[in-house]
Amino acid sequence: MDFFQIVEDRRSMRKYADTPVEAQKLQKILEAVNRAPSAGNLQAYEVYVVRKPEQRRELVKASGEQEFLAEAPLVLIFCAEPDRAAERYKKRGTQLYCIQDATIACTFAMLAAKAQGLDTVWVGAFDEAAVSEIVHIPSGQRPIAMLPIGYAGKMPSVRPRRELSDLIHEV
Ligand SMILES: Cc1cc2nc3c(=O)[nH]c(=O)nc-3n(C[C@H](O)[C@H](O)[C@H](O)COP(=O)(O)O)c2cc1C
């Protein structure tokens, strides 16, 4: 699939079909994640794969009833790991780079999913402490984004964007 077509076709999916994600597709997504750039190549993030229905139901509660977290067959949770970035980058590593690392990794997962006919939605609105407890995330790590992955239930319409002329500044 052409890269620009993937970018064009991707949109936030909040309704999923009851179809499992093939193991080899998930593997390709995770390998794409592992190719994401990171500050100093330190990869200051961890990824949790959540499949258990009971855990996904708990994630729904921890995110203000975002039901699609239980509907999609799997959810990836991207966590920043400040300690990995701390030694080399100090405050900039712990406050910025580890979050950027996790964010870029999640973006790679989104696009790798779409390239294989799967859909996702970035979930940022959740109770971090509750999510950490549900998935047993170690205390040094911070969940940054959750990404349900699955086959489309109902394709949403394209969301509008700002004009490029409003967004881009030639200086
Ligand atoms: C940082 C971030 C946090 C987001 N949090 C949520 C969320 O908690 N729930 C949700 O349904 N969508 C969430 N979204 C998805 C956005 O609403 C969506 O990307 C935006 O409306 C544009 O729509 P599109 O992705 O279909 O192009 C989030 C996106 C980002 C980048």
Tab-separated table of C-alpha atoms and ligand atoms in Angstrom:
chain	number	residue	atom	x	y	z
A	1	MET	CA	0.000	0.000	0.000
A	2	ASP	CA	1.332	3.415	-0.972
A	3	PHE	CA	2.497	5.428	2.042
A	4	PHE	CA	0.465	8.510	1.129
A	5	GLN	CA	-2.626	6.363	0.640
A	6	ILE	CA	-2.142	4.975	4.153
A	7	VAL	CA	-1.901	8.503	5.544
A	8	GLU	CA	-4.959	9.540	3.543
A	9	ASP	CA	-7.058	6.514	4.534
A	10	ARG	CA	-6.237	6.439	8.249
A	11	ARG	CA	-8.875	7.804	10.552
A	12	SER	CA	-9.835	7.198	14.147
A	13	MET	CA	-11.851	3.992	14.395
A	14	ARG	CA	-14.298	3.817	17.280
A	15	LYS	CA	-16.362	0.832	16.109
A	16	TYR	CA	-14.672	-2.552	15.587
A	17	ALA	CA	-15.729	-5.809	13.954
A	18	ASP	CA	-15.643	-8.979	15.999
A	19	THR	CA	-12.653	-10.337	14.048
A	20	PRO	CA	-9.311	-11.263	15.607
A	21	VAL	CA	-6.044	-9.668	14.483
A	22	GLU	CA	-3.752	-12.211	12.829
A	23	ALA	CA	-0.565	-12.977	14.775
A	24	GLN	CA	1.690	-12.178	11.808
A	25	LYS	CA	0.048	-8.762	11.364
A	26	LEU	CA	0.584	-7.934	15.023
A	27	GLN	CA	4.187	-9.084	14.675
A	28	LYS	CA	4.723	-6.682	11.771
A	29	ILE	CA	3.218	-3.851	13.794
A	30	LEU	CA	5.552	-4.584	16.701
A	31	GLU	CA	8.559	-4.780	14.382
A	32	ALA	CA	7.601	-1.397	12.907
A	33	VAL	CA	7.395	-0.018	16.456
A	34	ASN	CA	10.906	-1.262	17.070
A	35	ARG	CA	12.145	0.655	13.977
A	36	ALA	CA	10.840	3.976	15.297
A	37	PRO	CA	13.487	6.611	15.973
A	38	SER	CA	14.224	7.536	19.576
A	39	ALA	CA	16.477	10.008	21.342
A	40	GLY	CA	19.996	8.586	21.308
A	41	ASN	CA	18.446	5.295	20.148
A	42	LEU	CA	17.717	4.619	23.818
A	43	GLN	CA	14.116	3.521	23.128
A	44	ALA	CA	12.908	4.933	26.424
A	45	TYR	CA	9.502	3.287	26.251
A	46	GLU	CA	7.780	-0.049	26.836
A	47	VAL	CA	4.774	-1.528	25.058
A	48	TYR	CA	2.117	-3.697	26.697
A	49	VAL	CA	-0.128	-5.955	24.617
A	50	VAL	CA	-3.554	-6.324	26.216
A	51	ARG	CA	-5.778	-9.118	24.893
A	52	LYS	CA	-7.736	-10.362	27.915
A	53	PRO	CA	-11.394	-9.227	27.660
A	54	GLU	CA	-11.616	-8.602	31.415
A	55	GLN	CA	-8.600	-6.281	31.320
A	56	ARG	CA	-9.967	-4.448	28.278
A	57	ARG	CA	-13.252	-3.930	30.110
A	58	GLU	CA	-11.309	-2.400	32.988
A	59	LEU	CA	-9.544	-0.099	30.505
A	60	VAL	CA	-12.976	1.113	29.358
A	61	LYS	CA	-13.723	2.181	32.938
A	62	ALA	CA	-10.303	3.833	33.293
A	63	SER	CA	-10.895	5.931	30.187
A	64	GLY	CA	-14.309	7.461	30.805
A	65	GLU	CA	-16.268	4.625	29.183
A	66	GLN	CA	-14.487	4.529	25.831
A	67	GLU	CA	-16.247	1.297	24.860
A	68	PHE	CA	-14.163	0.532	21.788
A	69	LEU	CA	-11.271	-0.460	24.091
A	70	ALA	CA	-13.266	-3.605	24.880
A	71	GLU	CA	-14.570	-4.031	21.338
A	72	ALA	CA	-11.195	-4.149	19.573
A	73	PRO	CA	-9.513	-7.540	19.999
A	74	LEU	CA	-6.292	-6.034	21.277
A	75	VAL	CA	-4.964	-2.854	22.787
A	76	LEU	CA	-1.353	-1.691	22.833
A	77	ILE	CA	-0.308	0.541	25.708
A	78	PHE	CA	2.712	2.745	25.104
A	79	CYS	CA	4.571	3.793	28.232
A	80	ALA	CA	7.355	6.315	28.624
A	81	GLU	CA	10.283	5.028	30.662
A	82	PRO	CA	12.071	8.097	32.068
A	83	ASP	CA	14.880	6.130	33.740
A	84	ARG	CA	16.143	4.901	30.373
A	85	ALA	CA	16.600	8.472	29.163
A	86	ALA	CA	17.772	9.950	32.468
A	87	GLU	CA	21.437	9.068	32.519
A	88	ARG	CA	22.331	10.561	29.147
A	89	TYR	CA	19.782	13.343	28.862
A	90	LYS	CA	18.903	14.267	32.449
A	91	LYS	CA	15.785	16.472	32.731
A	92	ARG	CA	15.246	16.757	28.970
A	93	GLY	CA	15.325	12.969	28.780
A	94	THR	CA	12.891	12.371	31.614
A	95	GLN	CA	10.481	15.210	30.828
A	96	LEU	CA	10.487	15.211	27.039
A	97	TYR	CA	12.434	12.549	25.120
A	98	CYS	CA	10.875	9.490	26.743
A	99	ILE	CA	7.410	10.870	25.984
A	100	GLN	CA	8.379	11.661	22.418
A	101	ASP	CA	9.907	8.171	22.024
A	102	ALA	CA	6.675	6.513	23.175
A	103	THR	CA	4.595	8.836	20.996
A	104	ILE	CA	6.581	8.146	17.833
A	105	ALA	CA	6.454	4.408	18.532
A	106	CYS	CA	2.667	4.617	18.799
A	107	THR	CA	2.489	6.545	15.526
A	108	PHE	CA	4.524	3.850	13.774
A	109	ALA	CA	2.090	1.241	15.156
A	110	MET	CA	-0.894	3.197	13.808
A	111	LEU	CA	0.531	3.405	10.326
A	112	ALA	CA	1.784	-0.202	10.301
A	113	ALA	CA	-1.711	-1.319	11.306
A	114	LYS	CA	-3.340	0.718	8.540
A	115	ALA	CA	-0.845	-0.615	5.976
A	116	GLN	CA	-2.227	-4.082	6.736
A	117	GLY	CA	-5.903	-3.180	6.543
A	118	LEU	CA	-6.340	-2.691	10.288
A	119	ASP	CA	-7.708	0.362	12.062
A	120	THR	CA	-6.863	2.105	15.302
A	121	VAL	CA	-7.671	5.111	17.424
A	122	TRP	CA	-5.247	6.971	19.641
A	123	VAL	CA	-6.571	7.060	23.199
A	124	GLY	CA	-5.006	9.693	25.402
A	125	ALA	CA	-7.836	10.403	27.820
A	126	PHE	CA	-7.455	7.971	30.701
A	127	ASP	CA	-6.553	7.725	34.357
A	128	GLU	CA	-2.839	6.870	34.288
A	129	ALA	CA	-2.791	5.321	37.751
A	130	ALA	CA	-5.810	3.132	36.999
A	131	VAL	CA	-4.351	1.923	33.691
A	132	SER	CA	-1.017	1.156	35.386
A	133	GLU	CA	-2.808	-0.911	38.002
A	134	ILE	CA	-4.940	-2.856	35.502
A	135	VAL	CA	-1.955	-3.870	33.377
A	136	HIS	CA	0.590	-4.078	36.229
A	137	ILE	CA	2.856	-1.432	34.739
A	138	PRO	CA	5.948	-0.935	36.932
A	139	SER	CA	5.961	2.292	38.939
A	140	GLY	CA	8.810	3.947	36.977
A	141	GLN	CA	6.845	3.879	33.734
A	142	ARG	CA	4.100	6.240	32.589
A	143	PRO	CA	1.313	5.175	30.199
A	144	ILE	CA	1.200	7.772	27.431
A	145	ALA	CA	-1.173	6.363	24.837
A	146	MET	CA	-3.452	3.382	24.315
A	147	LEU	CA	-4.043	2.031	20.830
A	148	PRO	CA	-6.930	-0.370	20.190
A	149	ILE	CA	-6.292	-2.313	16.972
A	150	GLY	CA	-8.801	-4.267	14.917
A	151	TYR	CA	-10.894	-4.485	11.786
A	152	ALA	CA	-13.246	-1.653	10.982
A	153	GLY	CA	-16.820	-1.887	12.185
A	154	LYS	CA	-18.162	1.350	10.784
A	155	MET	CA	-15.857	3.637	8.831
A	156	PRO	CA	-16.006	7.200	10.182
A	157	SER	CA	-16.031	10.204	7.890
A	158	VAL	CA	-12.863	12.200	7.288
A	159	ARG	CA	-12.255	14.880	9.926
A	160	PRO	CA	-11.384	18.338	8.595
A	161	ARG	CA	-7.977	19.891	9.126
A	162	ARG	CA	-6.645	23.428	9.361
A	163	GLU	CA	-5.529	25.029	6.119
A	164	LEU	CA	-1.855	24.417	5.383
A	165	SER	CA	-1.449	28.171	4.998
A	166	ASP	CA	-2.658	28.574	8.594
A	167	LEU	CA	-0.438	25.801	9.949
A	168	ILE	CA	2.831	26.226	8.072
A	169	HIS	CA	5.020	29.264	8.510
A	170	GLU	CA	7.709	30.130	6.027
A	171	VAL	CA	10.275	32.085	8.003
B	1	LIG	C1	-2.855	12.894	21.877
B	1	LIG	C2	-4.176	12.357	21.360
B	1	LIG	C3	-5.144	11.977	22.263
B	1	LIG	C4	-6.359	11.449	21.792
B	1	LIG	N1	-7.254	10.942	22.698
B	1	LIG	C5	-8.391	10.379	22.243
B	1	LIG	C6	-9.274	9.732	23.153
B	1	LIG	O1	-9.032	9.634	24.343
B	1	LIG	N2	-10.415	9.193	22.630
B	1	LIG	C7	-10.715	9.235	21.301
B	1	LIG	O2	-11.768	8.716	20.913
B	1	LIG	N3	-9.882	9.823	20.411
B	1	LIG	C8	-8.723	10.371	20.853
B	1	LIG	N4	-7.839	10.907	19.956
B	1	LIG	C9	-8.139	10.878	18.510
B	1	LIG	C10	-8.496	12.255	17.954
B	1	LIG	O3	-9.757	12.636	18.418
B	1	LIG	C11	-8.463	12.205	16.410
B	1	LIG	O4	-7.174	11.827	15.970
B	1	LIG	C12	-8.841	13.551	15.784
B	1	LIG	O5	-10.158	13.908	16.089
B	1	LIG	C13	-8.692	13.541	14.262
B	1	LIG	O6	-9.489	12.523	13.701
B	1	LIG	P1	-8.839	11.395	12.780
B	1	LIG	O7	-7.835	10.632	13.618
B	1	LIG	O8	-9.991	10.512	12.361
B	1	LIG	O9	-8.165	12.053	11.632
B	1	LIG	C14	-6.625	11.402	20.393
B	1	LIG	C15	-5.621	11.788	19.503
B	1	LIG	C16	-4.406	12.230	19.973
B	1	LIG	C17	-3.318	12.562	18.968
